[in-house]
PDB file of C-alpha atoms in Angstrom:
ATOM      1  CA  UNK A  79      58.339 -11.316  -9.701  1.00 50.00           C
ATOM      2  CA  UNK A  80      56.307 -10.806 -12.700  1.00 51.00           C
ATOM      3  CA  UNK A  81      54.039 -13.285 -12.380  1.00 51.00           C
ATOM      4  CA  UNK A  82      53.090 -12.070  -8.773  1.00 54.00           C
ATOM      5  CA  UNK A  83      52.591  -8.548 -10.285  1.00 53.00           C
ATOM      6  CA  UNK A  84      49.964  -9.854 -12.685  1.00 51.00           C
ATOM      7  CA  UNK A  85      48.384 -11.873 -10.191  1.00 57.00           C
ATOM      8  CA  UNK A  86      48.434  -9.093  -7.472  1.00 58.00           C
ATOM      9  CA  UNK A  87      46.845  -6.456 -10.761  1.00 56.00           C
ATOM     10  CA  UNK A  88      44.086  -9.179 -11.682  1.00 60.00           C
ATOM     11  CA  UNK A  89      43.315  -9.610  -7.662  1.00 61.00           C
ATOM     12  CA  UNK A  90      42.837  -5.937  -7.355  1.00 62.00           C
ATOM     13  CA  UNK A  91      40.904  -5.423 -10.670  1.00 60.00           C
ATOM     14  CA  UNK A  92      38.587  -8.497  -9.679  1.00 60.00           C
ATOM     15  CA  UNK A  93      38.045  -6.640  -5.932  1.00 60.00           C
ATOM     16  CA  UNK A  94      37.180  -3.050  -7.316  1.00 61.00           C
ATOM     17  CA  UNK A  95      35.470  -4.596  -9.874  1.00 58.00           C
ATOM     18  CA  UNK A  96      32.837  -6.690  -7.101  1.00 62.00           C
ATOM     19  CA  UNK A  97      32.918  -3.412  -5.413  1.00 66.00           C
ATOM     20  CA  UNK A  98      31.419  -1.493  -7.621  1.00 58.00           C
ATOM     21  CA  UNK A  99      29.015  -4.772  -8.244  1.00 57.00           C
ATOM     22  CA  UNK A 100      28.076  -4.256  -4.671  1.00 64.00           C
ATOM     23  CA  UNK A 101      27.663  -1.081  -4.717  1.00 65.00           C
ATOM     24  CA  UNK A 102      25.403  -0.674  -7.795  1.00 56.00           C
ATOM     25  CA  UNK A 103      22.569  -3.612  -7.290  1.00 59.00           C
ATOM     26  CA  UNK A 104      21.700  -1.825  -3.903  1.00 61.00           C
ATOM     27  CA  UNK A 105      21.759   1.590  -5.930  1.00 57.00           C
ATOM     28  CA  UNK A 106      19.879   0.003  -8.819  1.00 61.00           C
ATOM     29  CA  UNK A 107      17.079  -1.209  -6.232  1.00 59.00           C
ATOM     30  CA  UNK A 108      16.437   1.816  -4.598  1.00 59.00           C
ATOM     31  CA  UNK A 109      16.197   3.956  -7.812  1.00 71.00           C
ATOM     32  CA  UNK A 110      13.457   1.446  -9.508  1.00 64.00           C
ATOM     33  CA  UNK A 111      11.624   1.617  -5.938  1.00 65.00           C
ATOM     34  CA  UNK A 112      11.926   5.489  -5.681  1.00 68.00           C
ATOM     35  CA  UNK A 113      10.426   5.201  -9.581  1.00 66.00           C
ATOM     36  CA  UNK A 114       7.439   3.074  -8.716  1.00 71.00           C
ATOM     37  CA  UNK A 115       7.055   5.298  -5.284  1.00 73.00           C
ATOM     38  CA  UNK A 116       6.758   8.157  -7.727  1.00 70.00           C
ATOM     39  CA  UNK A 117       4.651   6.607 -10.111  1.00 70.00           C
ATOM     40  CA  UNK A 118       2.172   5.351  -7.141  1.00 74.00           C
ATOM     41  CA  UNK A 119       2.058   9.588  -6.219  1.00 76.00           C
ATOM     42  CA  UNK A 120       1.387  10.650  -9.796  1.00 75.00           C
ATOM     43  CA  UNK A 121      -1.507   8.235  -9.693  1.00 74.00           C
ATOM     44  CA  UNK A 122      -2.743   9.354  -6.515  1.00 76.00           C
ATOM     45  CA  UNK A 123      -2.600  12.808  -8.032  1.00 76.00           C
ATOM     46  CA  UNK A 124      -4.984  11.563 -10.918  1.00 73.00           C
ATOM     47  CA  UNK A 125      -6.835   9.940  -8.814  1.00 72.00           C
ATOM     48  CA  UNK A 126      -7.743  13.598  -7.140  1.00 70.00           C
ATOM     49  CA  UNK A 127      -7.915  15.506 -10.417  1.00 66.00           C
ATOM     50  CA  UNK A 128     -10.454  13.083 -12.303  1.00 60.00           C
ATOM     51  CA  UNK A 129     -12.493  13.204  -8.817  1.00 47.00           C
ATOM     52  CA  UNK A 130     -12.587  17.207  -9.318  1.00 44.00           C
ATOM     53  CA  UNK A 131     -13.050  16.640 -13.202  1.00 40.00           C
ATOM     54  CA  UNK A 132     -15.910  13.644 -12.517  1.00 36.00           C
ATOM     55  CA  UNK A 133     -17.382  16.277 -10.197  1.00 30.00           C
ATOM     56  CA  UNK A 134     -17.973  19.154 -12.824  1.00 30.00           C
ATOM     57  CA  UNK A 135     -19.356  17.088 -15.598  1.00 25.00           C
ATOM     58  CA  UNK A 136     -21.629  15.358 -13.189  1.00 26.00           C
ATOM     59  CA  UNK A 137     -20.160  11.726 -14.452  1.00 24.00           C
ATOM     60  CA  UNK A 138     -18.721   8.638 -12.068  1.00 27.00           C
ATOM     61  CA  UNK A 139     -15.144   8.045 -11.366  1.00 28.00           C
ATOM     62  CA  UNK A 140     -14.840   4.823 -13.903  1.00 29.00           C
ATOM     63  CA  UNK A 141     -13.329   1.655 -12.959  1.00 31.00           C
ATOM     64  CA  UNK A 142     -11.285   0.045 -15.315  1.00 34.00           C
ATOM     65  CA  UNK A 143      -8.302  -2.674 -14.803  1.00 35.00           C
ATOM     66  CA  UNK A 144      -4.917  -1.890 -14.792  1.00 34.00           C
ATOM     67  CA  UNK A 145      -3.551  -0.637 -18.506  1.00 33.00           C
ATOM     68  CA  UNK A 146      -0.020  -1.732 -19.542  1.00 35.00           C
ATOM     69  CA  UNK A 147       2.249   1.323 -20.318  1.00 33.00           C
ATOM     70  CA  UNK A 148       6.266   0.692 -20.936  1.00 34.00           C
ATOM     71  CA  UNK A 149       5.794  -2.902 -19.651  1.00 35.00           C
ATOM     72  CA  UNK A 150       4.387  -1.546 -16.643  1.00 54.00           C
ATOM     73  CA  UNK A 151       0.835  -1.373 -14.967  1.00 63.00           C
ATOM     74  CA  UNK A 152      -0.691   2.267 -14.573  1.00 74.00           C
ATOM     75  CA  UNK A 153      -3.613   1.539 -12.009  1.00 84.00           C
ATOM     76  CA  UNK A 154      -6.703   3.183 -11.822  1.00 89.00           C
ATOM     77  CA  UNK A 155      -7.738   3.948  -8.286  1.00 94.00           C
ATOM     78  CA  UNK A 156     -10.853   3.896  -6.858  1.00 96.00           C
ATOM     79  CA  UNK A 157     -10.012   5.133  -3.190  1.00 97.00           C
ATOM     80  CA  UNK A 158      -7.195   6.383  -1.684  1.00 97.00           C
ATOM     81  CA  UNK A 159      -5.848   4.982   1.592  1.00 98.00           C
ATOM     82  CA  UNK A 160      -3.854   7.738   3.895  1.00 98.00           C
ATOM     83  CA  UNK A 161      -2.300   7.118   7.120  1.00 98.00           C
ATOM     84  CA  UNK A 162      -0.168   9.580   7.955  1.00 98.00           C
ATOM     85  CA  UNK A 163       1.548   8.063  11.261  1.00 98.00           C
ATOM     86  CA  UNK A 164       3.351   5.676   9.062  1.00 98.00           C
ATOM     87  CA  UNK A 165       3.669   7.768   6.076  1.00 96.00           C
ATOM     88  CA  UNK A 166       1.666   5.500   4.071  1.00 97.00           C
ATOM     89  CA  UNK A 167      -0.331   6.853   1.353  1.00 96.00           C
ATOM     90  CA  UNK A 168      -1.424   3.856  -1.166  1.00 96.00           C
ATOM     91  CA  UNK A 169      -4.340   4.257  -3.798  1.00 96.00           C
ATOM     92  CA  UNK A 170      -6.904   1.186  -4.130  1.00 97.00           C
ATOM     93  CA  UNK A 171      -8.115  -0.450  -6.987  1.00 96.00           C
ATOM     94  CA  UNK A 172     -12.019  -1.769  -7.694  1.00 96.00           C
ATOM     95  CA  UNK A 173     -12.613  -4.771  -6.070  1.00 95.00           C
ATOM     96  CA  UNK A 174     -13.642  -6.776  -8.603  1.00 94.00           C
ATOM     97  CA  UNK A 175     -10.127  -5.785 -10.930  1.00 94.00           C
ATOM     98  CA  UNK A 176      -7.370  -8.308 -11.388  1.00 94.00           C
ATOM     99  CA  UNK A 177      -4.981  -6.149  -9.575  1.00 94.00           C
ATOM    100  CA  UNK A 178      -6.912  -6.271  -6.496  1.00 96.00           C
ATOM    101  CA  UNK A 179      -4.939  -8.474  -4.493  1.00 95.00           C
ATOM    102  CA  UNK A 180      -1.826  -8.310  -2.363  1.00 93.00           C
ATOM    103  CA  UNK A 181       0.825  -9.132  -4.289  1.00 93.00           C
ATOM    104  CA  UNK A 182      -0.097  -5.930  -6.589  1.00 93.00           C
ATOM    105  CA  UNK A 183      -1.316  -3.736  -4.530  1.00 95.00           C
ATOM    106  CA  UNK A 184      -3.619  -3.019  -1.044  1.00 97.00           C
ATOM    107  CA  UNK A 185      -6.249  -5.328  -1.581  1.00 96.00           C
ATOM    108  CA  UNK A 186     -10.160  -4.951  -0.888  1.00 97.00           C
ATOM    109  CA  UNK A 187     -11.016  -8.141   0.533  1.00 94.00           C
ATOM    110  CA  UNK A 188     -14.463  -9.786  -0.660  1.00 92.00           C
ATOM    111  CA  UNK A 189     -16.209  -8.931   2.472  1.00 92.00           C
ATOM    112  CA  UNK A 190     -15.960  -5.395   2.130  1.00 95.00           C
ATOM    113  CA  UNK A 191     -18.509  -2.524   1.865  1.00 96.00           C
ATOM    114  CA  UNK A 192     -17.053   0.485   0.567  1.00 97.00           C
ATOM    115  CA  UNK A 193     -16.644   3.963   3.160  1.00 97.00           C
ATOM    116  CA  UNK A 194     -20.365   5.471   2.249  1.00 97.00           C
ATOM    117  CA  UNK A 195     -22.724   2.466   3.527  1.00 97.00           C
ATOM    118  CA  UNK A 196     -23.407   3.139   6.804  1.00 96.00           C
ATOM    119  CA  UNK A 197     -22.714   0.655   9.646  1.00 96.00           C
ATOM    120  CA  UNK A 198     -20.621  -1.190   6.941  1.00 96.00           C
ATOM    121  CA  UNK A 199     -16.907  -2.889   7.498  1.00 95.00           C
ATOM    122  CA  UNK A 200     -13.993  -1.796   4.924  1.00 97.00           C
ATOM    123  CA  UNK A 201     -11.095  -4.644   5.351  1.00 96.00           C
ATOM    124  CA  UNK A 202      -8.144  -4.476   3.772  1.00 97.00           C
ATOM    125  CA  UNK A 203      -5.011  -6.716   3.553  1.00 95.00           C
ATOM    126  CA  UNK A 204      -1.468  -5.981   2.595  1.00 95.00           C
ATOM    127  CA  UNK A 205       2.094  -7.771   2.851  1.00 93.00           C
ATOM    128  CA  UNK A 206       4.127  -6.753   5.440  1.00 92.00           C
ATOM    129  CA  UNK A 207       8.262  -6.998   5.402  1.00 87.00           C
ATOM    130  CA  UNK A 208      10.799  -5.836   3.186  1.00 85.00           C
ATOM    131  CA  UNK A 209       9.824  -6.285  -0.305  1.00 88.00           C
ATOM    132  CA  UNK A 210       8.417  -3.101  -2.399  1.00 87.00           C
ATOM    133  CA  UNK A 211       4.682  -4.665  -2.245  1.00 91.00           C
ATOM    134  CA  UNK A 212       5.517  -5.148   1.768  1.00 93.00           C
ATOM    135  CA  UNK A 213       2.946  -1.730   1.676  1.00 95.00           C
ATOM    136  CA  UNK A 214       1.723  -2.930   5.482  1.00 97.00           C
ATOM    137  CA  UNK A 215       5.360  -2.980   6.486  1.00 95.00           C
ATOM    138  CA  UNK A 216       5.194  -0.821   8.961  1.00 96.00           C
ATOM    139  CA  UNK A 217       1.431  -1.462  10.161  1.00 97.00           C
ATOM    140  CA  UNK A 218       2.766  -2.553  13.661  1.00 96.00           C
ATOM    141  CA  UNK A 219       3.749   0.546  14.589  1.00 97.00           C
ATOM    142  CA  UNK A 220       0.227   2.139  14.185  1.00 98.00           C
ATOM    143  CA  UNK A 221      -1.089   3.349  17.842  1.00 97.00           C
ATOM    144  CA  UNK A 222      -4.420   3.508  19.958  1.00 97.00           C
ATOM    145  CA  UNK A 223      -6.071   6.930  18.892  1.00 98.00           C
ATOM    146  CA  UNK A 224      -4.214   7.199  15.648  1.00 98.00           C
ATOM    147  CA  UNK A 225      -5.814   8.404  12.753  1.00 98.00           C
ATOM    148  CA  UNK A 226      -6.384   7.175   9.005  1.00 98.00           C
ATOM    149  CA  UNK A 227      -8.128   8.572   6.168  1.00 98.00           C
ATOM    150  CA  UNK A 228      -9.776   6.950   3.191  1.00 98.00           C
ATOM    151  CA  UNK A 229     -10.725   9.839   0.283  1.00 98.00           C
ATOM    152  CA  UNK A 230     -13.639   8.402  -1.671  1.00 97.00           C
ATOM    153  CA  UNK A 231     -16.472   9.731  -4.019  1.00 95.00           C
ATOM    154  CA  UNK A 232     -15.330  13.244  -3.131  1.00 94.00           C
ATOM    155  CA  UNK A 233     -15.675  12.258   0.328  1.00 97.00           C
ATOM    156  CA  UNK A 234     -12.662  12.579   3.053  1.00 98.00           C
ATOM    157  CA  UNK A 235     -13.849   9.581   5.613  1.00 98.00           C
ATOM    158  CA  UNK A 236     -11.943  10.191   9.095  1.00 98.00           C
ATOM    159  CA  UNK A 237     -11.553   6.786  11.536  1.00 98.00           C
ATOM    160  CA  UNK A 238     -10.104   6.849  14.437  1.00 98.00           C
ATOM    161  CA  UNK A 239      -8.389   3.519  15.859  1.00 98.00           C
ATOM    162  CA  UNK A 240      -9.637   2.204  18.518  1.00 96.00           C
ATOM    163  CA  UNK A 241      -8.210  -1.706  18.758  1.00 95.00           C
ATOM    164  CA  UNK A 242      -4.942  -3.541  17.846  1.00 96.00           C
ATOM    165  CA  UNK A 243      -4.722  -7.261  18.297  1.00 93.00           C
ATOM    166  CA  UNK A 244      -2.552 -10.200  17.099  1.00 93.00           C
ATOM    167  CA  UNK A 245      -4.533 -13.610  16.384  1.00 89.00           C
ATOM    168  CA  UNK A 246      -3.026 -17.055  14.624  1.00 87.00           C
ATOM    169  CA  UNK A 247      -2.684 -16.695  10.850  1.00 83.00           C
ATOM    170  CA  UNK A 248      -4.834 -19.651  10.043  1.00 81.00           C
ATOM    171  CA  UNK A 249      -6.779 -18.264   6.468  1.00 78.00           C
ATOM    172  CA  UNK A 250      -9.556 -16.536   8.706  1.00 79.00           C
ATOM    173  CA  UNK A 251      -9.946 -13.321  10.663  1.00 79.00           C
ATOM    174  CA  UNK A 252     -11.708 -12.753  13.934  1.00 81.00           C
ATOM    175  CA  UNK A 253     -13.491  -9.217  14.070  1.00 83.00           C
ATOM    176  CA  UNK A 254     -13.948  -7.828  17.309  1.00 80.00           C
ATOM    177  CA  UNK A 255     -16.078  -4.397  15.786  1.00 83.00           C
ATOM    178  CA  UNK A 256     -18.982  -2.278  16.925  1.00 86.00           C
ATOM    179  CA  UNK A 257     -21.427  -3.493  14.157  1.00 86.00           C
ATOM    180  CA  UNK A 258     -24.070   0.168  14.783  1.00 92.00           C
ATOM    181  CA  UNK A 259     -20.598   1.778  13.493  1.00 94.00           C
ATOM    182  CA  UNK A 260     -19.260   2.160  10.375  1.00 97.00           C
ATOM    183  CA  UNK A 261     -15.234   0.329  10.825  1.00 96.00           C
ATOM    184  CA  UNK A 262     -12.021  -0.187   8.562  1.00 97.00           C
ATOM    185  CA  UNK A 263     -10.138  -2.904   9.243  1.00 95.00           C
ATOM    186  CA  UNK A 264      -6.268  -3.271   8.184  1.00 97.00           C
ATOM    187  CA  UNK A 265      -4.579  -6.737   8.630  1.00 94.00           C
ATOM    188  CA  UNK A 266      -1.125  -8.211   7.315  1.00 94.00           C
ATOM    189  CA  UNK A 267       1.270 -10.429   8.806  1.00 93.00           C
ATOM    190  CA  UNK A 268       3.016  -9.885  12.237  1.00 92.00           C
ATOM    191  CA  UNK A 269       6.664  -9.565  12.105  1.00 88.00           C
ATOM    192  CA  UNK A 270       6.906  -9.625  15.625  1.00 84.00           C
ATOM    193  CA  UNK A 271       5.235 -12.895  15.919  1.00 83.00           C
ATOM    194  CA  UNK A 272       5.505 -15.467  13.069  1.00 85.00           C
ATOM    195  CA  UNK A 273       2.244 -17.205  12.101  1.00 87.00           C
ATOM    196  CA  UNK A 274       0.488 -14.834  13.509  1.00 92.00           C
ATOM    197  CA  UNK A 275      -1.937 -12.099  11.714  1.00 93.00           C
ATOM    198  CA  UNK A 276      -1.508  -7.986  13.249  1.00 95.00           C
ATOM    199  CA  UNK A 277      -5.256  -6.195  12.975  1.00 94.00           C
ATOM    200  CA  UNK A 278      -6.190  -2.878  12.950  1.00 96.00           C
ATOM    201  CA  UNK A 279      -9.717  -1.631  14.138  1.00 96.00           C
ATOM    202  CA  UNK A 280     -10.814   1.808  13.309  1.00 97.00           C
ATOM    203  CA  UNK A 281     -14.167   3.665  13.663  1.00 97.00           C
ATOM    204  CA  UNK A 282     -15.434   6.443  11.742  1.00 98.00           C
ATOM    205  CA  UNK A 283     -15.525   9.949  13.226  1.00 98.00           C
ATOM    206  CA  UNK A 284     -15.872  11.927  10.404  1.00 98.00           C
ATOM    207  CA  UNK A 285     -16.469  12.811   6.925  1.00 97.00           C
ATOM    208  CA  UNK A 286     -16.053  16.032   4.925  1.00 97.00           C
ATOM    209  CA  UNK A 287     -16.070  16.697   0.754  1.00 95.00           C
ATOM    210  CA  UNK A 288     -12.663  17.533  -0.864  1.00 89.00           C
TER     211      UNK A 288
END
């Protein structure tokens, strides 16, 4: 009888015990993702403040690589991508940094012209699933008419969407655009159809200064 007590104690310490396990890697997750979340924010927030600073001494937003803080990267963004029907807000780095690709962060593909040449194409690509880099996770579920914003050089640039279209993921891109407009293009991989590549066309409408 005593045996079966110890055994029955160690079976119940070993089952709260891979409880609590269970319990704390999910928790564990979600705080370092709500930390990096928060970090990506405060660097947005920079982002804005050395635009307004840049602006009153007359001097250009610089555009260094990513500097290692706490064995983390701090990015310096360039741009800032908004679109508000997915609650994605996402800063962007300068094309030509290390950190510019998708693993890291949104990334500016090659191809790009940046929001202020006119008639010019903006592309950018971005992971899609579950991961905390997954920032085009929920890029399917961006609509006809929608709206996204990129703030750049003091400059809020409106576009409006205006096509949606699924193609094979084969390493290149068709690009059905208006080429007298000036477009941004989003594109990551389609969850709803493997192999596949999910694209995003949007026109610009409108720009204002922030």
């Amino acid at each position: 009888m005593t045996k079966r007590r110890k055994n029955n104690k160690s079976r119940a310490w070993l089952g709260s015990l891979l409880i609590l396990v269970g319990i704390a890697l999910p928790l564990s997750k979600y705080i370092y993702f709500d930390y990096l979340d928060h970090k990506n924010n405060n660097q947005i927030e920079s982002f804005f403040e050395k635009e307004e600073e840049t602006e009153v001494i007359n001097s250009s937003v610089t555009n260094d690589e990513e500097v290692k803080t706490n064995n983390n990267y701090t990015y310096d963004y360039i741009a800032v991508l908004e679109i508000p029907s997915i609650s994605l807000k996402r800063g962007l780095v300068d094309k030509n940094s290390k950190a510019n690709n998708v693993n890291q962060n949104i990334q500016i593909l090659n191809e790009s012209t940046m929001p202020d040449v006119e008639n010019g194409t903006l592309y950018l690509a971005g992971h899609s699933g579950s991961s905390y880099i997954s920032f085009f996770r929920n890029l399917e579920k961006v609509k006809y008419g929608d709206t996204i914003y990129i703030y750049y050089n003091h400059v809020k640039y409106s576009y409006k969407v205006n096509n949606l279209y699924i193609e094979t993921k084969d390493g290149d891109i068709s690009v059905f655009r208006n080429k007298n407009k000036t477009n941004l293009i989003l594109t990551t991989c389609s969850q709803d159809n493997k192999g596949s590549q999910f694209v995003v066309v949007s026109e610009l409408i409108s720009q204002e200064n922030y």
